[in-house]
Short mmCIF file of C-alpha atoms (C1' of nucleotides) in Angstrom, two decimals:
data_model
loop_
_atom_site.label_atom_id
_atom_site.label_comp_id
_atom_site.label_asym_id
_atom_site.label_seq_id
_atom_site.Cartn_x
_atom_site.Cartn_y
_atom_site.Cartn_z
CA MET A 1 6.18 -25.15 -4.23
CA GLY A 2 9.56 -24.14 -5.60
CA THR A 3 9.47 -20.69 -3.95
CA PRO A 4 10.89 -18.83 -6.93
CA THR A 5 10.40 -15.64 -4.92
CA ILE A 6 10.25 -15.31 -1.19
CA GLY A 7 6.92 -13.80 -0.26
CA GLY A 8 5.71 -13.45 3.29
CA THR A 9 2.63 -15.53 2.63
CA ARG A 10 1.63 -18.57 0.66
CA TYR A 11 -0.68 -16.73 -1.73
CA LYS A 12 1.93 -14.05 -2.47
CA GLU A 13 4.37 -16.81 -3.31
CA VAL A 14 1.79 -18.32 -5.62
CA LYS A 15 1.12 -14.92 -7.20
CA ASN A 16 4.82 -14.37 -7.82
CA ALA A 17 5.22 -17.85 -9.25
CA MET A 18 2.36 -17.12 -11.62
CA LEU A 19 3.88 -13.75 -12.59
CA ALA A 20 7.11 -15.62 -13.30
CA ALA A 21 5.26 -18.11 -15.49
CA LEU A 22 3.62 -15.21 -17.32
CA SER A 23 6.94 -13.42 -17.84
CA ALA A 24 8.42 -16.69 -19.12
CA GLN A 25 5.52 -16.86 -21.56
CA GLU A 26 4.41 -20.22 -20.27
CA TRP A 27 0.93 -18.75 -20.70
CA LYS A 28 0.58 -16.23 -23.53
CA GLY A 29 -1.76 -13.30 -24.09
CA GLY A 30 -5.32 -14.42 -24.66
CA GLU A 31 -4.68 -18.02 -23.66
CA ALA A 32 -6.46 -19.80 -20.83
CA ILE A 33 -4.34 -20.79 -17.86
CA PRO A 34 -4.87 -24.19 -16.17
CA SER A 35 -7.93 -24.69 -13.98
CA GLU A 36 -7.95 -23.62 -10.37
CA LYS A 37 -7.89 -27.24 -9.23
CA ARG A 38 -4.83 -28.08 -11.31
CA LEU A 39 -2.98 -24.92 -10.25
CA ALA A 40 -3.79 -25.56 -6.60
CA GLU A 41 -2.23 -29.02 -6.91
CA ARG A 42 0.78 -27.69 -8.81
CA PHE A 43 1.55 -25.08 -6.16
CA GLY A 44 0.57 -27.30 -3.24
CA VAL A 45 -2.06 -24.97 -1.77
CA SER A 46 -5.78 -25.20 -1.23
CA ILE A 47 -8.13 -23.83 -3.85
CA GLY A 48 -9.05 -20.93 -1.54
CA THR A 49 -5.44 -19.81 -1.33
CA LEU A 50 -4.92 -20.24 -5.06
CA ARG A 51 -8.05 -18.17 -5.64
CA LYS A 52 -6.68 -15.36 -3.49
CA ALA A 53 -3.56 -15.22 -5.66
CA ILE A 54 -5.68 -15.13 -8.81
CA ASP A 55 -7.95 -12.51 -7.23
CA GLU A 56 -5.01 -10.13 -7.01
CA LEU A 57 -3.85 -10.85 -10.54
CA VAL A 58 -7.38 -10.13 -11.73
CA ALA A 59 -7.46 -6.90 -9.68
CA ASP A 60 -4.19 -5.95 -11.39
CA ASN A 61 -5.85 -6.55 -14.76
CA ILE A 62 -3.31 -9.23 -15.56
CA LEU A 63 -5.83 -12.08 -15.71
CA VAL A 64 -9.51 -12.20 -16.66
CA ARG A 65 -11.97 -14.81 -15.39
CA HIS A 66 -14.92 -16.12 -17.36
CA GLN A 67 -17.26 -18.31 -15.41
CA GLY A 68 -17.67 -21.73 -16.98
CA LEU A 69 -14.86 -21.03 -19.43
CA GLY A 70 -11.64 -20.53 -17.55
CA THR A 71 -9.13 -17.85 -16.56
CA PHE A 72 -7.30 -16.02 -19.32
CA VAL A 73 -4.23 -13.83 -19.73
CA SER A 74 -5.57 -10.31 -20.33
CA GLN A 75 -5.81 -9.27 -23.92
CA HIS A 76 -6.17 -5.66 -24.91
CA GLN A 77 -8.88 -4.41 -27.28
CA ARG A 78 -10.71 -7.73 -27.43
CA ASP A 79 -11.49 -7.38 -23.73
CA ARG A 80 -13.09 -4.01 -24.28
CA HIS A 81 -10.93 -2.43 -21.64
CA PHE A 82 -9.49 -0.30 -24.40
CA PHE A 83 -10.83 2.81 -22.67
CA ARG A 84 -8.75 2.08 -19.61
CA PHE A 85 -5.78 3.27 -21.66
CA PHE A 86 -7.49 5.61 -24.09
CA ARG A 87 -8.98 8.40 -22.02
CA ILE A 88 -9.99 11.03 -24.57
CA VAL A 89 -13.72 11.53 -25.03
CA ARG A 90 -15.89 14.18 -26.63
CA GLN A 91 -17.03 16.88 -24.21
CA ASP A 92 -20.57 15.56 -24.33
CA GLY A 93 -19.21 12.24 -23.03
CA ASP A 94 -19.38 10.33 -26.33
CA LYS A 95 -16.72 7.60 -26.58
CA THR A 96 -15.43 6.38 -29.92
CA TYR A 97 -12.44 4.41 -31.08
CA PRO A 98 -9.79 6.61 -32.65
CA THR A 99 -8.60 6.32 -36.23
CA VAL A 100 -4.84 6.05 -36.01
CA SER A 101 -2.33 6.89 -38.73
CA LEU A 102 1.43 6.67 -38.58
CA VAL A 103 3.09 10.00 -39.37
CA SER A 104 6.75 9.11 -38.96
CA PHE A 105 9.04 6.33 -37.80
CA ARG A 106 12.76 6.25 -37.12
CA LYS A 107 15.57 4.74 -35.10
CA ALA A 108 17.39 7.08 -32.76
CA LYS A 109 19.35 7.37 -29.55
CA ALA A 110 17.26 8.01 -26.46
CA THR A 111 17.41 11.44 -24.94
CA ARG A 112 18.42 11.51 -21.29
CA GLU A 113 14.81 12.10 -20.33
CA ILE A 114 13.40 9.26 -22.41
CA ALA A 115 16.14 6.88 -21.25
CA ALA A 116 15.33 7.69 -17.64
CA MET A 117 11.64 7.03 -18.15
CA LEU A 118 12.30 3.81 -20.08
CA GLY A 119 14.78 2.63 -17.47
CA THR A 120 17.43 2.00 -20.12
CA GLU A 121 21.00 3.22 -20.09
CA PRO A 122 21.53 6.73 -21.47
CA ASN A 123 21.96 6.77 -25.25
CA ALA A 124 20.26 3.39 -25.60
CA ARG A 125 18.88 2.86 -29.08
CA VAL A 126 15.16 3.42 -29.36
CA PHE A 127 12.45 3.42 -31.98
CA THR A 128 10.49 6.65 -32.03
CA PHE A 129 7.34 7.18 -34.01
CA VAL A 130 4.48 9.60 -34.25
CA ASN A 131 0.80 8.73 -34.49
CA ARG A 132 -2.05 10.99 -35.46
CA LEU A 133 -5.38 10.12 -33.83
CA ALA A 134 -8.74 11.23 -35.19
CA LEU A 135 -12.16 11.06 -33.56
CA HIS A 136 -15.36 11.63 -35.50
CA GLY A 137 -13.17 12.44 -38.51
CA GLU A 138 -11.29 15.24 -36.75
CA THR A 139 -7.60 15.05 -35.78
CA VAL A 140 -7.58 15.50 -32.03
CA MET A 141 -4.30 14.17 -30.74
CA ILE A 142 -0.66 13.61 -31.71
CA ASP A 143 1.28 10.85 -29.97
CA ASN A 144 5.08 10.86 -29.77
CA ILE A 145 6.07 7.33 -28.84
CA ALA A 146 9.41 5.79 -27.87
CA VAL A 147 10.26 2.15 -27.15
CA ALA A 148 13.62 0.49 -26.48
CA GLU A 149 15.09 -1.33 -29.47
CA ALA A 150 16.31 -4.05 -27.12
CA ARG A 151 12.77 -4.91 -26.15
CA PHE A 152 11.36 -4.71 -29.67
CA PRO A 153 13.97 -6.41 -31.85
CA GLY A 154 13.25 -6.09 -35.54
CA LEU A 155 10.40 -3.62 -35.24
CA THR A 156 9.78 -2.01 -38.63
CA GLU A 157 7.66 0.78 -39.95
CA ALA A 158 5.82 -1.68 -42.18
CA ALA A 159 4.95 -4.01 -39.29
CA LEU A 160 3.66 -1.05 -37.31
CA ARG A 161 1.62 0.22 -40.22
CA GLU A 162 0.12 -3.15 -41.00
CA ARG A 163 -0.77 -4.13 -37.44
CA PRO A 164 -4.32 -5.44 -37.40
CA SER A 165 -5.30 -4.09 -34.00
CA THR A 166 -4.30 -1.66 -31.26
CA LEU A 167 -0.71 -0.83 -30.50
CA TYR A 168 -0.70 -2.64 -27.14
CA ASN A 169 -2.27 -5.65 -28.78
CA PHE A 170 0.49 -5.54 -31.38
CA TYR A 171 3.15 -5.44 -28.62
CA GLN A 172 1.49 -8.49 -27.11
CA ASP A 173 1.11 -10.54 -30.28
CA SER A 174 4.40 -9.67 -31.96
CA PHE A 175 6.74 -9.17 -29.02
CA HIS A 176 5.03 -10.97 -26.14
CA ILE A 177 5.02 -7.80 -24.09
CA ASN A 178 1.95 -7.24 -21.95
CA VAL A 179 1.14 -3.69 -20.96
CA VAL A 180 -0.65 -3.99 -17.64
CA GLY A 181 -0.48 -0.47 -16.27
CA THR A 182 0.41 3.13 -17.00
CA GLU A 183 1.43 6.27 -15.17
CA GLU A 184 0.50 9.65 -16.55
CA ARG A 185 1.37 13.28 -15.86
CA LEU A 186 -0.60 16.13 -17.40
CA ARG A 187 0.22 19.75 -18.07
CA VAL A 188 -0.42 22.46 -20.63
CA ALA A 189 1.83 22.71 -23.70
CA THR A 190 1.63 24.54 -27.03
CA ALA A 191 1.45 23.38 -30.61
CA ASP A 192 4.73 23.35 -32.52
CA ASP A 193 4.89 23.66 -36.31
CA ALA A 194 4.32 20.00 -37.10
CA GLU A 195 1.47 19.69 -34.62
CA SER A 196 -0.26 22.87 -35.72
CA LYS A 197 -0.39 21.49 -39.26
CA LEU A 198 -1.65 18.06 -38.26
CA LEU A 199 -4.19 19.41 -35.78
CA GLU A 200 -5.16 22.33 -38.03
CA VAL A 201 -4.70 24.92 -35.31
CA PRO A 202 -2.47 28.01 -35.19
CA HIS A 203 1.12 27.62 -34.06
CA GLY A 204 1.29 28.12 -30.29
CA THR A 205 -2.28 26.98 -29.58
CA PRO A 206 -2.38 25.61 -26.03
CA LEU A 207 -2.77 21.83 -25.94
CA LEU A 208 -3.18 19.28 -23.20
CA GLU A 209 0.08 17.36 -22.77
CA VAL A 210 -0.08 13.80 -21.44
CA ARG A 211 3.22 12.15 -20.57
CA ARG A 212 2.71 8.42 -20.16
CA VAL A 213 4.95 5.53 -19.19
CA ALA A 214 3.44 2.09 -19.88
CA TYR A 215 4.51 -0.85 -17.74
CA SER A 216 4.58 -4.62 -18.02
CA TYR A 217 4.77 -7.14 -15.17
CA HIS A 218 6.85 -6.12 -12.16
CA HIS A 219 6.52 -2.47 -13.18
CA ALA A 220 9.03 -2.86 -16.00
CA PRO A 221 8.80 0.18 -18.35
CA VAL A 222 7.83 -0.68 -21.91
CA GLU A 223 6.93 2.52 -23.71
CA VAL A 224 7.07 6.29 -23.25
CA ARG A 225 4.42 8.39 -24.92
CA ILE A 226 3.99 12.14 -25.00
CA SER A 227 0.58 13.12 -26.34
CA HIS A 228 -0.69 16.55 -27.27
CA VAL A 229 -4.46 16.89 -27.29
CA ASN A 230 -6.63 19.63 -28.77
CA THR A 231 -9.27 20.01 -26.05
CA ALA A 232 -11.51 22.44 -27.94
CA ARG A 233 -14.15 19.73 -28.31
CA TYR A 234 -12.61 16.77 -26.50
CA GLU A 235 -11.33 16.17 -22.98
CA TYR A 236 -9.37 13.77 -20.83
CA VAL A 237 -11.23 11.49 -18.41
CA GLY A 238 -9.34 11.24 -15.16
CA PRO A 239 -9.31 8.61 -12.47
CA SER A 240 -12.61 7.72 -10.86
CA ALA A 241 -11.14 6.63 -7.52
CA SER A 242 -14.07 4.42 -6.61
CA HIS A 243 -15.25 1.05 -7.82
CA GLU A 244 -18.62 0.93 -6.15
CA GLU A 245 -21.14 -0.55 -8.53
CA PRO A 246 -24.47 1.20 -9.01
CA LEU A 247 -27.37 -0.74 -7.54
CA MET B 1 -30.31 -11.06 7.76
CA GLY B 2 -32.95 -8.39 7.15
CA THR B 3 -32.20 -8.14 3.41
CA PRO B 4 -32.48 -4.36 3.24
CA THR B 5 -31.44 -4.62 -0.38
CA ILE B 6 -31.84 -7.58 -2.67
CA GLY B 7 -28.44 -8.64 -3.88
CA GLY B 8 -27.80 -11.73 -5.91
CA THR B 9 -25.42 -13.15 -3.36
CA ARG B 10 -25.06 -13.28 0.40
CA TYR B 11 -21.92 -11.15 0.55
CA LYS B 12 -23.45 -8.47 -1.69
CA GLU B 13 -26.43 -8.36 0.66
CA VAL B 14 -24.05 -7.96 3.58
CA LYS B 15 -22.15 -5.25 1.73
CA ASN B 16 -25.35 -3.35 1.00
CA ALA B 17 -26.53 -3.73 4.57
CA MET B 18 -23.24 -2.28 5.74
CA LEU B 19 -23.50 0.59 3.25
CA ALA B 20 -26.98 1.25 4.64
CA ALA B 21 -25.62 1.29 8.19
CA LEU B 22 -22.91 3.70 7.06
CA SER B 23 -25.42 5.98 5.33
CA ALA B 24 -27.58 5.90 8.48
CA GLN B 25 -24.48 6.96 10.42
CA GLU B 26 -24.64 3.92 12.65
CA TRP B 27 -20.86 3.96 12.26
CA LYS B 28 -19.32 7.39 11.77
CA GLY B 29 -16.16 8.58 10.05
CA GLY B 30 -13.04 7.45 11.88
CA GLU B 31 -14.85 5.06 14.18
CA ALA B 32 -14.19 1.34 14.40
CA ILE B 33 -16.98 -0.94 13.25
CA PRO B 34 -17.76 -4.12 15.23
CA SER B 35 -15.40 -7.08 14.95
CA GLU B 36 -15.68 -9.54 12.11
CA LYS B 37 -17.00 -12.20 14.48
CA ARG B 38 -19.77 -9.97 15.79
CA LEU B 39 -20.75 -8.76 12.32
CA ALA B 40 -20.80 -12.33 10.99
CA GLU B 41 -23.23 -13.27 13.75
CA ARG B 42 -25.35 -10.16 13.19
CA PHE B 43 -25.74 -10.85 9.47
CA GLY B 44 -25.99 -14.61 9.89
CA VAL B 45 -23.09 -15.48 7.60
CA SER B 46 -19.74 -17.17 8.08
CA ILE B 47 -16.68 -15.07 8.77
CA GLY B 48 -15.35 -15.85 5.30
CA THR B 49 -18.44 -14.39 3.66
CA LEU B 50 -18.42 -11.37 5.97
CA ARG B 51 -14.77 -10.82 5.08
CA LYS B 52 -15.58 -10.84 1.37
CA ALA B 53 -18.11 -8.04 1.91
CA ILE B 54 -15.57 -6.04 3.91
CA ASP B 55 -12.92 -6.77 1.26
CA GLU B 56 -15.01 -4.93 -1.30
CA LEU B 57 -15.71 -2.01 0.99
CA VAL B 58 -11.98 -1.74 1.64
CA ALA B 59 -11.31 -1.90 -2.12
CA ASP B 60 -13.82 0.96 -2.51
CA ASN B 61 -11.86 2.94 0.08
CA ILE B 62 -14.90 3.06 2.32
CA LEU B 63 -13.37 1.04 5.16
CA VAL B 64 -9.79 0.66 6.37
CA ARG B 65 -8.45 -2.38 8.22
CA HIS B 66 -5.73 -2.28 10.85
CA GLN B 67 -4.49 -5.65 11.97
CA GLY B 68 -4.85 -6.11 15.70
CA LEU B 69 -6.87 -2.92 16.01
CA GLY B 70 -10.06 -3.25 14.05
CA THR B 71 -11.82 -2.03 10.90
CA PHE B 72 -12.54 1.68 10.59
CA VAL B 73 -14.72 3.99 8.52
CA SER B 74 -12.32 5.80 6.18
CA GLN B 75 -11.22 9.18 7.34
CA HIS B 76 -9.65 11.64 4.97
CA GLN B 77 -6.35 13.39 5.67
CA ARG B 78 -5.62 11.35 8.80
CA ASP B 79 -5.40 8.23 6.65
CA ARG B 80 -2.78 9.81 4.43
CA HIS B 81 -4.81 9.04 1.34
CA PHE B 82 -5.05 12.77 0.89
CA PHE B 83 -3.13 12.46 -2.37
CA ARG B 84 -5.80 10.23 -3.81
CA PHE B 85 -7.90 13.37 -4.17
CA PHE B 86 -5.18 16.00 -4.47
CA ARG B 87 -3.27 15.19 -7.62
CA ILE B 88 -1.10 18.23 -8.22
CA VAL B 89 2.65 17.73 -7.75
CA ARG B 90 5.75 19.66 -8.69
CA GLN B 91 7.23 18.63 -12.02
CA ASP B 92 10.18 17.03 -10.26
CA GLY B 93 7.67 14.78 -8.48
CA ASP B 94 7.79 16.50 -5.08
CA LYS B 95 4.52 16.19 -3.16
CA THR B 96 3.48 18.74 -0.55
CA TYR B 97 0.27 19.62 1.17
CA PRO B 98 -1.29 22.80 -0.21
CA THR B 99 -1.89 25.94 1.80
CA VAL B 100 -5.55 26.79 1.25
CA SER B 101 -7.16 30.20 1.64
CA LEU B 102 -10.79 31.11 1.10
CA VAL B 103 -11.20 33.86 -1.50
CA SER B 104 -14.98 34.22 -1.60
CA PHE B 105 -18.18 32.62 -0.35
CA ARG B 106 -21.80 33.15 -1.29
CA LYS B 107 -25.24 31.60 -1.65
CA ALA B 108 -26.63 31.36 -5.15
CA LYS B 109 -28.89 29.46 -7.47
CA ALA B 110 -27.26 26.61 -9.32
CA THR B 111 -26.60 27.08 -13.01
CA ARG B 112 -28.13 24.40 -15.21
CA GLU B 113 -24.71 22.82 -15.64
CA ILE B 114 -23.92 22.72 -11.91
CA ALA B 115 -27.40 21.46 -11.06
CA ALA B 116 -27.01 18.64 -13.57
CA MET B 117 -23.65 17.63 -12.13
CA LEU B 118 -24.93 17.82 -8.55
CA GLY B 119 -28.06 15.87 -9.42
CA THR B 120 -30.30 18.55 -7.90
CA GLU B 121 -33.27 20.19 -9.54
CA PRO B 122 -32.47 23.17 -11.75
CA ASN B 123 -32.23 26.42 -9.80
CA ALA B 124 -31.62 24.57 -6.54
CA ARG B 125 -29.91 26.76 -3.95
CA VAL B 126 -26.20 26.13 -3.63
CA PHE B 127 -23.23 27.45 -1.73
CA THR B 128 -20.39 28.47 -4.01
CA PHE B 129 -16.95 29.40 -2.82
CA VAL B 130 -13.48 29.90 -4.19
CA ASN B 131 -10.26 28.54 -2.73
CA ARG B 132 -6.75 29.57 -3.58
CA LEU B 133 -4.15 26.79 -3.17
CA ALA B 134 -0.44 27.43 -2.77
CA LEU B 135 2.44 24.97 -2.96
CA HIS B 136 5.95 25.86 -1.82
CA GLY B 137 4.65 29.38 -1.21
CA GLU B 138 3.45 29.89 -4.78
CA THR B 139 -0.23 30.11 -5.76
CA VAL B 140 -0.74 27.26 -8.20
CA MET B 141 -4.44 26.56 -8.38
CA ILE B 142 -7.87 28.20 -8.01
CA ASP B 143 -10.82 26.01 -7.02
CA ASN B 144 -14.42 27.01 -7.79
CA ILE B 145 -16.57 24.83 -5.56
CA ALA B 146 -20.34 24.32 -5.40
CA VAL B 147 -22.36 22.21 -2.95
CA ALA B 148 -26.13 21.89 -2.54
CA GLU B 149 -27.58 23.88 0.34
CA ALA B 150 -29.94 21.00 1.09
CA ARG B 151 -27.04 18.72 1.87
CA PHE B 152 -25.06 21.28 3.84
CA PRO B 153 -27.66 23.04 6.01
CA GLY B 154 -26.29 26.01 7.89
CA LEU B 155 -22.91 26.10 6.18
CA THR B 156 -21.28 29.46 6.82
CA GLU B 157 -18.20 31.26 5.60
CA ALA B 158 -16.86 31.34 9.17
CA ALA B 159 -17.24 27.58 9.64
CA LEU B 160 -15.45 27.00 6.35
CA ARG B 161 -12.68 29.39 7.24
CA GLU B 162 -12.15 27.91 10.69
CA ARG B 163 -12.22 24.27 9.71
CA PRO B 164 -9.30 22.50 11.35
CA SER B 165 -8.52 20.08 8.55
CA THR B 166 -9.18 19.32 4.89
CA LEU B 167 -12.43 20.17 3.19
CA TYR B 168 -13.52 16.55 2.83
CA ASN B 169 -12.71 15.96 6.46
CA PHE B 170 -14.84 18.98 7.32
CA TYR B 171 -17.75 17.57 5.28
CA GLN B 172 -17.37 14.35 7.24
CA ASP B 173 -17.12 15.83 10.72
CA SER B 174 -19.66 18.62 10.37
CA PHE B 175 -22.20 17.17 7.93
CA HIS B 176 -21.61 13.43 8.14
CA ILE B 177 -20.98 13.28 4.42
CA ASN B 178 -18.27 10.88 3.33
CA VAL B 179 -16.61 11.53 0.00
CA VAL B 180 -15.56 8.12 -1.27
CA GLY B 181 -14.89 8.77 -4.93
CA THR B 182 -14.51 11.39 -7.64
CA GLU B 183 -14.83 11.71 -11.39
CA GLU B 184 -12.68 14.19 -13.24
CA ARG B 185 -12.51 15.65 -16.74
CA LEU B 186 -9.53 17.69 -17.89
CA ARG B 187 -9.10 20.25 -20.64
CA VAL B 188 -7.24 23.47 -21.37
CA ALA B 189 -8.78 26.78 -20.27
CA THR B 190 -7.47 30.34 -19.92
CA ALA B 191 -7.05 32.67 -16.96
CA ASP B 192 -9.82 35.21 -16.45
CA ASP B 193 -9.24 38.52 -14.66
CA ALA B 194 -9.69 37.22 -11.14
CA GLU B 195 -7.53 34.17 -11.75
CA SER B 196 -4.76 36.08 -13.46
CA LYS B 197 -4.46 38.28 -10.37
CA LEU B 198 -4.49 35.41 -7.90
CA LEU B 199 -2.11 33.26 -9.93
CA GLU B 200 0.05 36.24 -10.93
CA VAL B 201 -0.03 35.39 -14.61
CA PRO B 202 -1.20 37.47 -17.59
CA HIS B 203 -4.89 37.44 -18.49
CA GLY B 204 -5.49 34.64 -21.01
CA THR B 205 -2.64 32.43 -19.84
CA PRO B 206 -3.53 28.82 -20.66
CA LEU B 207 -4.35 26.79 -17.53
CA LEU B 208 -5.21 23.19 -16.89
CA GLU B 209 -8.91 22.90 -16.08
CA VAL B 210 -10.06 20.02 -13.87
CA ARG B 211 -13.81 19.52 -13.57
CA ARG B 212 -14.54 17.23 -10.63
CA VAL B 213 -17.68 15.71 -9.17
CA ALA B 214 -17.20 14.16 -5.72
CA TYR B 215 -19.45 11.28 -4.67
CA SER B 216 -20.60 9.71 -1.43
CA TYR B 217 -22.00 6.19 -0.96
CA HIS B 218 -24.14 4.85 -3.80
CA HIS B 219 -22.56 7.36 -6.18
CA ALA B 220 -24.57 10.25 -4.73
CA PRO B 221 -23.05 13.58 -5.91
CA VAL B 222 -21.81 15.79 -3.09
CA GLU B 223 -19.69 18.54 -4.57
CA VAL B 224 -18.76 20.05 -7.92
CA ARG B 225 -15.37 21.64 -8.29
CA ILE B 226 -13.80 23.39 -11.26
CA SER B 227 -10.08 23.92 -10.75
CA HIS B 228 -7.68 25.96 -12.83
CA VAL B 229 -4.05 25.00 -12.46
CA ASN B 230 -0.93 26.87 -13.54
CA THR B 231 1.21 24.03 -14.89
CA ALA B 232 4.35 26.07 -15.49
CA ARG B 233 6.08 24.27 -12.62
CA TYR B 234 3.43 21.79 -11.43
CA GLU B 235 1.47 19.03 -13.06
CA TYR B 236 -1.46 16.67 -12.62
CA VAL B 237 -0.83 13.03 -11.76
CA GLY B 238 -3.23 10.83 -13.65
CA PRO B 239 -4.50 7.33 -12.98
CA SER B 240 -1.94 4.59 -12.58
CA ALA B 241 -4.20 1.76 -13.74
CA SER B 242 -2.26 -0.96 -11.94
CA HIS B 243 -1.96 -1.96 -8.31
CA GLU B 244 0.86 -4.41 -8.56
CA GLU B 245 3.19 -3.96 -5.64
CA PRO B 246 6.92 -3.75 -6.25
CA LEU B 247 8.80 -6.78 -4.99
"C1'" DA C 1 -3.28 -12.36 28.03
"C1'" DA C 2 -7.15 -11.08 25.35
"C1'" DG C 3 -8.95 -9.33 21.21
"C1'" DT C 4 -8.34 -8.03 16.60
"C1'" DG C 5 -7.61 -8.81 11.63
"C1'" DG C 6 -4.61 -11.99 8.22
"C1'" DT C 7 -4.02 -16.34 6.30
"C1'" DC C 8 -5.27 -20.99 5.15
"C1'" DT C 9 -7.76 -25.32 4.77
"C1'" DA C 10 -10.84 -28.94 2.61
"C1'" DG C 11 -14.42 -29.43 1.36
"C1'" DA C 12 -19.78 -28.28 -0.45
"C1'" DC C 13 -23.08 -26.60 -3.71
"C1'" DC C 14 -24.42 -23.43 -7.52
"C1'" DA C 15 -24.23 -21.11 -12.25
"C1'" DC C 16 -22.39 -20.99 -16.56
"C1'" DT C 17 -20.28 -22.98 -20.92
"C1'" DA C 18 -19.32 -26.37 -24.23
"C1'" DC C 19 -20.14 -30.82 -26.29
"C1'" DT D 1 -22.95 -34.36 -18.91
"C1'" DA D 2 -18.51 -32.82 -17.69
"C1'" DG D 3 -15.64 -29.07 -16.60
"C1'" DT D 4 -15.08 -24.46 -15.26
"C1'" DG D 5 -15.22 -20.50 -12.09
"C1'" DG D 6 -18.47 -18.28 -8.17
"C1'" DT D 7 -20.03 -18.57 -3.64
"C1'" DC D 8 -20.10 -20.22 1.02
"C1'" DT D 9 -19.00 -22.73 5.23
"C1'" DA D 10 -16.86 -23.63 9.90
"C1'" DG D 11 -13.45 -23.92 11.60
"C1'" DA D 12 -7.76 -23.50 12.58
"C1'" DC D 13 -3.60 -21.05 13.45
"C1'" DC D 14 -0.69 -16.81 13.07
"C1'" DA D 15 0.63 -11.78 13.65
"C1'" DC D 16 -0.28 -7.61 15.58
"C1'" DT D 17 -2.04 -4.22 19.18
"C1'" DT D 18 -3.25 -2.86 23.72
"C1'" DA D 19 -3.02 -3.41 28.39
#
DNA sequence: AAGTGGTCTAGACCACTAC
DNA sequence: TAGTGGTCTAGACCACTTA
């Protein structure tokens, strides 16, 4: 193979070559990639080795296999792994999809903090917008979101408002950016004026703050999101740290 | 093989047989299991198939491989995956091991809620104890812990106090119980009288509440823990939802 | 040097999906 | 029926650890 990246082993080389192809949008979100046999020939490895590379990409949630159908570039929402990124559930455990509405949208310069998290230069231009999320008809969560203008050229309030699906799906379809992972930090914060109105709680009510950075391939930062959650009736589901299937 | 559990495929059967051997304490925490060659012969499968079973057990954090040395039953603390279970870090990202001190210990009947989480019958006898955790010399977190008496026969305050290592390591060494996964729910709570004294904050100060159930093999509940964290200078690190290694 | 896990091969057969 | 991924084999050679 062309060894686009030097990896210690054959299958890592194959994995990196496939990540490169994904970054170059040779295969786009939702599309099927070539069959294992064809890819094995293309990269000059046996099917077993090719499978090991794909195994890791599947473990990373970058690809999805469907027996008898093919292997596909992960798509958000449609793949029902929506709740991997949306972790707020009712305290009785009930999971529902949130109703999202856009509260504000503007262009701005990144604060030092946001720039650092986005990995851009300080003062880079960013789009910032605020979403209100409701569950069971009740506003539960306010998201403050920032993305780099350079990565989302031509993003408009109208496009955001009219997106047919989830935000990460919109990033994928309209900007060919695949969110494949996130990192989150949680702490307690309090409701400011705007939030107390939207959430219908008194000013200063303690809220759960979730600071998230979303990443694409190669851990490249895509989006920064600071969420404030009213946990009176809802809560955040943390990591499960085990994948053992029930018998 | 003896098919102790019916699994659709050979490697799942092998995996279940190995889980059974682990539950039966044939291989104990920290010990090496037999070599791949020997295990392949024992279960009557090829090495490749045996490896696939072990692959999953490693992915579940139940086994750990060391090239040239062997495959071992996961040990807490010693394996440095301590921070998989301890998720509180300073807001600047600094990670340190907590200093733990036992505040109280007693036998009691489980509340309905605790019994449900522990999977015991209502009113089952439990041990409940409280730990105070300090980071950088500052008390940051109070843990309220409950375990079933039936699973921890003869547990005493002295044994707890004198344990040489982490709690989960103590469970492993003294009761042969391996914690392999957790589930956590987070919300905002407030400091009660006892907590406000220990954490040196005013009564009613909002705290981050983490409700955790720890599981052993086959998702069997082992321990329930309700933690209250002062997030003024510390925070909770959430799931990362991606395992892609940096290049 | 001997023993371990890590990688890799070149197939085989099965189960599922679409036509 | 043809094409796909899912499982499985029976080896080979390499890299690492211990002695």
